Each structure stands twice: as C-alpha cells, then as structure tokens.
CSV table of C-alpha atoms in Angstrom, one decimal:
chain,number,residue,atom,x,y,z
G,30,UNK,CA,4.1,-42.2,-17.5
G,31,UNK,CA,6.2,-40.4,-14.8
G,32,UNK,CA,9.4,-42.5,-13.7
G,33,UNK,CA,8.2,-43.3,-10.4
G,34,UNK,CA,5.4,-45.5,-11.8
G,35,UNK,CA,7.5,-46.9,-14.6
G,36,UNK,CA,8.8,-50.5,-13.6
G,37,UNK,CA,12.5,-50.5,-14.5
G,38,UNK,CA,15.7,-52.1,-13.4
G,39,UNK,CA,17.2,-49.7,-11.2
G,40,UNK,CA,20.4,-49.3,-13.1
G,41,UNK,CA,18.4,-48.4,-16.3
G,42,UNK,CA,16.2,-46.1,-14.1
G,43,UNK,CA,19.5,-44.2,-13.0
G,44,UNK,CA,20.6,-43.8,-16.5
G,45,UNK,CA,17.4,-43.0,-18.5
G,46,UNK,CA,14.8,-42.0,-15.7
G,47,UNK,CA,15.5,-38.3,-16.5
G,48,UNK,CA,14.1,-39.0,-20.2
G,49,UNK,CA,10.5,-39.0,-18.6
G,50,UNK,CA,10.6,-35.3,-18.1
G,51,UNK,CA,11.8,-34.5,-21.3
G,52,UNK,CA,9.4,-32.5,-23.6
G,53,UNK,CA,9.4,-35.4,-26.1
G,54,UNK,CA,8.3,-37.8,-23.7
G,55,UNK,CA,5.7,-35.8,-21.8
G,56,UNK,CA,4.2,-35.1,-25.3
G,57,UNK,CA,4.2,-39.0,-25.8
G,58,UNK,CA,2.7,-39.7,-22.6
G,59,UNK,CA,-0.1,-37.0,-23.5
G,60,UNK,CA,-0.4,-38.8,-27.0
G,61,UNK,CA,-0.8,-42.1,-25.4
G,62,UNK,CA,-3.5,-40.9,-22.9
G,63,UNK,CA,-5.4,-39.4,-25.7
G,64,UNK,CA,-5.5,-42.5,-27.9
G,65,UNK,CA,-6.6,-44.7,-24.7
G,66,UNK,CA,-9.5,-42.0,-24.3
G,67,UNK,CA,-10.6,-42.4,-27.7
G,68,UNK,CA,-11.2,-45.9,-27.2
G,69,UNK,CA,-7.9,-47.3,-29.3
G,70,UNK,CA,-6.5,-50.4,-28.2
G,71,UNK,CA,-2.8,-50.0,-27.3
G,72,UNK,CA,-0.1,-52.8,-27.5
G,73,UNK,CA,1.6,-53.9,-25.3
G,74,UNK,CA,-0.2,-53.5,-22.0
G,75,UNK,CA,0.9,-50.6,-19.9
G,76,UNK,CA,2.7,-52.8,-17.4
G,77,UNK,CA,4.7,-54.5,-20.1
G,78,UNK,CA,6.0,-51.5,-22.0
G,79,UNK,CA,9.3,-51.4,-20.4
G,80,UNK,CA,9.5,-55.2,-19.8
G,81,UNK,CA,12.8,-55.4,-22.0
G,82,UNK,CA,14.6,-52.8,-19.7
G,83,UNK,CA,13.3,-54.3,-16.5
G,84,UNK,CA,13.8,-58.0,-17.5
G,85,UNK,CA,17.5,-57.6,-18.8
G,86,UNK,CA,19.4,-55.1,-16.2
G,87,UNK,CA,21.8,-52.7,-17.6
G,88,UNK,CA,25.0,-54.2,-16.2
G,89,UNK,CA,24.1,-57.6,-17.6
G,90,UNK,CA,23.3,-56.8,-21.1
G,91,UNK,CA,25.9,-58.5,-23.4
G,92,UNK,CA,23.8,-58.8,-26.7
G,93,UNK,CA,21.4,-56.3,-28.2
G,94,UNK,CA,18.5,-57.2,-30.7
G,95,UNK,CA,16.8,-54.1,-31.9
G,96,UNK,CA,13.2,-54.6,-33.2
G,97,UNK,CA,11.1,-52.1,-34.9
G,98,UNK,CA,7.7,-51.7,-33.1
G,99,UNK,CA,5.8,-54.2,-31.1
G,100,UNK,CA,3.6,-56.8,-32.9
G,101,UNK,CA,0.2,-55.2,-33.4
G,102,UNK,CA,-2.2,-58.1,-33.3
G,103,UNK,CA,-4.1,-59.1,-29.9
G,104,UNK,CA,-2.1,-60.9,-27.4
G,105,UNK,CA,1.0,-60.7,-29.1
G,106,UNK,CA,3.3,-57.8,-27.9
G,107,UNK,CA,4.7,-58.3,-24.2
G,108,UNK,CA,7.5,-55.8,-24.2
G,109,UNK,CA,10.2,-58.1,-25.9
G,110,UNK,CA,11.0,-57.6,-29.4
G,111,UNK,CA,10.2,-60.7,-31.6
G,112,UNK,CA,8.7,-62.6,-28.6
G,113,UNK,CA,5.5,-63.6,-28.0
G,114,UNK,CA,3.9,-65.4,-25.0
G,115,UNK,CA,3.2,-69.1,-24.6
G,116,UNK,CA,0.0,-70.0,-26.4
G,117,UNK,CA,0.6,-67.4,-29.1
G,118,UNK,CA,1.4,-68.4,-32.6
G,119,UNK,CA,5.0,-67.9,-33.7
G,120,UNK,CA,5.0,-64.8,-36.0
G,121,UNK,CA,6.8,-65.3,-39.5
G,122,UNK,CA,9.6,-63.1,-38.6
G,123,UNK,CA,10.3,-65.0,-35.3
G,124,UNK,CA,9.9,-68.2,-37.3
G,125,UNK,CA,12.8,-67.1,-39.8
G,126,UNK,CA,15.0,-66.3,-36.7
G,127,UNK,CA,14.6,-69.9,-35.6
G,128,UNK,CA,15.3,-71.2,-39.0
G,129,UNK,CA,18.6,-69.4,-38.9
G,130,UNK,CA,19.3,-70.5,-35.4
G,131,UNK,CA,19.0,-74.2,-36.6
G,132,UNK,CA,20.9,-73.5,-39.8
G,133,UNK,CA,23.7,-71.7,-37.6
G,134,UNK,CA,23.9,-73.8,-34.4
G,135,UNK,CA,21.8,-77.0,-35.1
G,136,UNK,CA,19.3,-76.3,-32.3
G,137,UNK,CA,15.9,-77.8,-32.8
G,138,UNK,CA,12.9,-75.3,-33.3
G,139,UNK,CA,11.0,-74.6,-30.1
G,140,UNK,CA,7.4,-75.3,-29.6
G,141,UNK,CA,6.6,-71.7,-28.6
G,142,UNK,CA,7.7,-68.0,-29.4
G,143,UNK,CA,8.6,-66.8,-25.9
G,144,UNK,CA,12.0,-65.3,-25.7
G,145,UNK,CA,12.1,-64.5,-22.0
G,146,UNK,CA,15.1,-67.2,-21.3
G,147,UNK,CA,17.3,-65.0,-23.8
G,148,UNK,CA,16.3,-61.7,-22.0
G,149,UNK,CA,17.4,-63.4,-18.6
G,150,UNK,CA,20.8,-64.3,-20.2
G,151,UNK,CA,21.5,-60.7,-21.0
G,152,UNK,CA,20.1,-60.4,-24.3
G,153,UNK,CA,18.3,-57.1,-24.6
G,154,UNK,CA,15.3,-57.5,-26.7
G,155,UNK,CA,14.5,-53.7,-27.4
G,156,UNK,CA,12.1,-52.3,-30.0
G,157,UNK,CA,12.9,-48.8,-31.2
G,158,UNK,CA,9.2,-47.8,-30.7
G,159,UNK,CA,7.8,-49.2,-27.6
G,160,UNK,CA,3.9,-49.2,-28.4
G,161,UNK,CA,1.6,-49.5,-31.4
G,162,UNK,CA,-2.0,-49.1,-31.9
G,163,UNK,CA,-3.9,-52.4,-32.4
G,164,UNK,CA,-3.9,-53.4,-36.1
G,165,UNK,CA,-1.8,-50.4,-37.4
G,166,UNK,CA,1.8,-51.3,-37.6
G,167,UNK,CA,4.3,-48.4,-37.2
G,168,UNK,CA,1.5,-46.3,-35.7
G,169,UNK,CA,3.5,-44.7,-32.9
G,170,UNK,CA,6.8,-44.1,-34.8
G,171,UNK,CA,8.1,-40.6,-34.7
G,172,UNK,CA,5.9,-39.9,-31.4
G,173,UNK,CA,8.9,-39.8,-29.1
G,174,UNK,CA,9.9,-43.3,-28.6
G,175,UNK,CA,12.9,-43.1,-30.9
G,176,UNK,CA,14.5,-40.7,-28.7
G,177,UNK,CA,14.1,-42.6,-25.4
G,178,UNK,CA,15.5,-45.7,-27.0
G,179,UNK,CA,18.4,-43.8,-28.5
G,180,UNK,CA,19.2,-42.8,-24.9
G,181,UNK,CA,19.1,-46.3,-24.0
G,182,UNK,CA,21.6,-47.3,-26.7
G,183,UNK,CA,23.7,-44.5,-26.0
G,184,UNK,CA,24.2,-45.4,-22.4
G,185,UNK,CA,25.2,-48.9,-23.0
G,186,UNK,CA,27.6,-47.5,-25.8
G,187,UNK,CA,29.2,-45.2,-23.4
G,188,UNK,CA,29.4,-47.1,-20.0
G,189,UNK,CA,29.7,-50.8,-21.2
G,190,UNK,CA,32.5,-52.5,-23.3
G,191,UNK,CA,32.2,-55.4,-25.8
G,192,UNK,CA,28.4,-55.7,-26.2
G,193,UNK,CA,27.1,-57.2,-29.5
G,194,UNK,CA,24.4,-55.3,-31.4
G,195,UNK,CA,22.5,-57.3,-33.7
G,196,UNK,CA,21.0,-54.8,-36.2
G,197,UNK,CA,18.4,-56.5,-38.4
G,198,UNK,CA,16.8,-54.2,-41.1
G,199,UNK,CA,17.2,-50.4,-41.9
G,200,UNK,CA,15.1,-49.2,-38.9
G,201,UNK,CA,17.4,-50.8,-36.6
G,202,UNK,CA,20.6,-50.1,-38.5
G,203,UNK,CA,19.7,-46.4,-38.1
G,204,UNK,CA,20.7,-46.9,-34.4
G,205,UNK,CA,24.1,-47.6,-35.5
G,206,UNK,CA,25.3,-44.2,-35.6
G,207,UNK,CA,25.1,-44.3,-31.9
G,208,UNK,CA,27.7,-47.4,-31.2
G,209,UNK,CA,31.4,-47.0,-31.2
G,210,UNK,CA,32.5,-49.9,-33.1
G,211,UNK,CA,35.9,-49.7,-31.6
G,212,UNK,CA,34.4,-51.0,-28.4
G,213,UNK,CA,31.5,-53.2,-29.2
G,214,UNK,CA,30.6,-55.5,-32.2
G,215,UNK,CA,28.0,-54.5,-34.5
G,216,UNK,CA,26.7,-57.0,-36.9
G,217,UNK,CA,24.0,-56.1,-39.7
G,218,UNK,CA,21.5,-58.1,-41.9
G,219,UNK,CA,18.1,-57.7,-43.6
G,220,UNK,CA,15.2,-57.9,-41.4
G,221,UNK,CA,14.0,-61.6,-40.9
G,222,UNK,CA,10.7,-60.7,-42.2
G,223,UNK,CA,9.4,-63.0,-45.0
G,224,UNK,CA,9.8,-60.0,-47.5
G,225,UNK,CA,13.4,-59.7,-46.9
G,226,UNK,CA,14.8,-62.7,-44.7
G,227,UNK,CA,16.0,-64.2,-48.0
G,228,UNK,CA,18.4,-61.2,-49.0
G,229,UNK,CA,20.9,-62.2,-46.2
G,230,UNK,CA,19.1,-62.7,-43.1
G,231,UNK,CA,19.1,-66.2,-43.6
G,232,UNK,CA,22.7,-67.4,-43.7
G,233,UNK,CA,24.0,-64.3,-41.5
G,234,UNK,CA,25.3,-66.7,-38.6
G,235,UNK,CA,24.9,-63.7,-36.2
G,236,UNK,CA,24.3,-66.3,-33.2
G,237,UNK,CA,27.4,-68.3,-33.5
G,238,UNK,CA,29.2,-64.9,-34.4
G,239,UNK,CA,28.1,-63.3,-31.3
G,240,UNK,CA,29.0,-66.1,-29.2
G,241,UNK,CA,32.5,-66.4,-30.9
G,242,UNK,CA,33.0,-62.7,-30.3
G,243,UNK,CA,32.1,-63.0,-26.4
G,244,UNK,CA,34.1,-66.1,-25.9
G,245,UNK,CA,37.1,-64.3,-27.4
G,246,UNK,CA,36.7,-61.8,-24.7
G,247,UNK,CA,36.2,-64.2,-22.0
G,248,UNK,CA,32.6,-63.3,-21.4
G,249,UNK,CA,29.6,-65.7,-20.8
G,250,UNK,CA,28.2,-67.0,-24.2
G,251,UNK,CA,24.4,-67.0,-24.8
G,252,UNK,CA,22.7,-70.1,-25.0
G,253,UNK,CA,20.5,-69.6,-28.1
G,254,UNK,CA,18.4,-72.9,-27.2
G,255,UNK,CA,14.9,-72.2,-25.7
G,256,UNK,CA,13.4,-74.7,-23.3
G,257,UNK,CA,10.4,-76.7,-24.3
G,258,UNK,CA,7.1,-75.3,-23.4
G,259,UNK,CA,6.5,-77.5,-20.8
G,260,UNK,CA,9.6,-76.7,-19.0
G,261,UNK,CA,9.3,-73.0,-19.7
G,262,UNK,CA,9.4,-70.6,-16.6
G,263,UNK,CA,8.4,-67.0,-17.3
G,264,UNK,CA,7.2,-65.8,-13.9
C-alpha cells in the first residue's frame, strides 16, 4: 500500500501521503496481504479503496458524510460510504437516506443507489474504516484505518473553512472531536440503519440545513437529486 501505487487526488496525497509510511499503516498493509493470502475476500476491490478521496478533491470538499465501514455483501462496496454501483439493490440505510431526502426536500426517490454525482459535487463520502472482510461487518475495525481517516478529517478541519460535517451514529460522531465547530458546521443524528433511523435520523433535515449553511456563506449548494439510472454517468 505504498503511496506511489495509491490512486489519490494530488491535493489529498500531499496532505495524507506520509500516512502510508507510518507504523500503523504498514501494519495494516501487512494485515491485508495476510488476509488475501489466506483466501479471504476483501471489499471493496483494491482499486476502489480510496475512491472517496480520489473522486472528491481536497479543495472541493464542502460536505462530509462519514460512514462506519464498507458494505460487506458481494458487489456492494465501491469506495463511497452508503453508495452502491448501478444494478446493486439499494441497502436499507441508503433507503432511509432517500426517505429523508424526499421528506426534507421533496425529491423523488432515485431508481438506483449510486452516489457518485454527490461525490463529484464536493460531498466526501468517507468511511471511517476503508475495508472489510466479505460477510463480516466491522472485521477491519481497529486495524489502523481509523488513524488514517482521522488524518483526513484533521487536514480538512485545519486547512479549510465552512465545511458541513454530517455525523450519523456514534461511530461517525466519535470523529467530531477533530472538528472545530467555530469554523465548520457539525450536524449529528442517529445512524440511518433500520435499527436506529426512527430515533431521529428520519426528520433530521440535514440536507436542507446543510444547503442553508452553504448558501448563507455564499458557497455552492449541493443538488441532492440524483439522475435516473438511464442518465447516470459514473466513468
């Protein structure tokens, strides 16, 4: 996992590239090699592990949505939290996100689960942990990823202004300690999982509130609508 082989937006690489040489990341790389050698299937594919950081350049981030770890089912994870590629069924948490967008903004529910258009608008869809063993949720927690994604959040916090951080669930909210709320807007809600969405995620209005914050600061708002599958371009 040397940084010369990692596909990253250059501005991100300039800020977190040195993380790949830290002992924790070297140990993580060895752990991943060992797991693959043992025949375990890891999600997402290696080429997509850092897709969130490559697709949403550092200087263009205006909203951060923090997930926990990738989907652990076949063909689901592709490097953007909560997102799945076209042709993959919409997972329950994303379905609740769509329900809240419809309730909050009136947008029709998309006919797919691909959030690439959000990423291209400056919505960083970053999981706290970037890999997972197939069929085993949370299996790569506390292996070193958390320190790496902490470094990503820390860089945004220190070098950027007026970013909206949407922290859903306790795992994402733990990153809140890294964010200066005098310079950025932090919004918290329960996780959109069916187990917790009814406790306050549904009704949180984070999507309209994020846009209001951006509008008040003269920044481009996010178009939370997603194109129909037939019009979707992800290449």
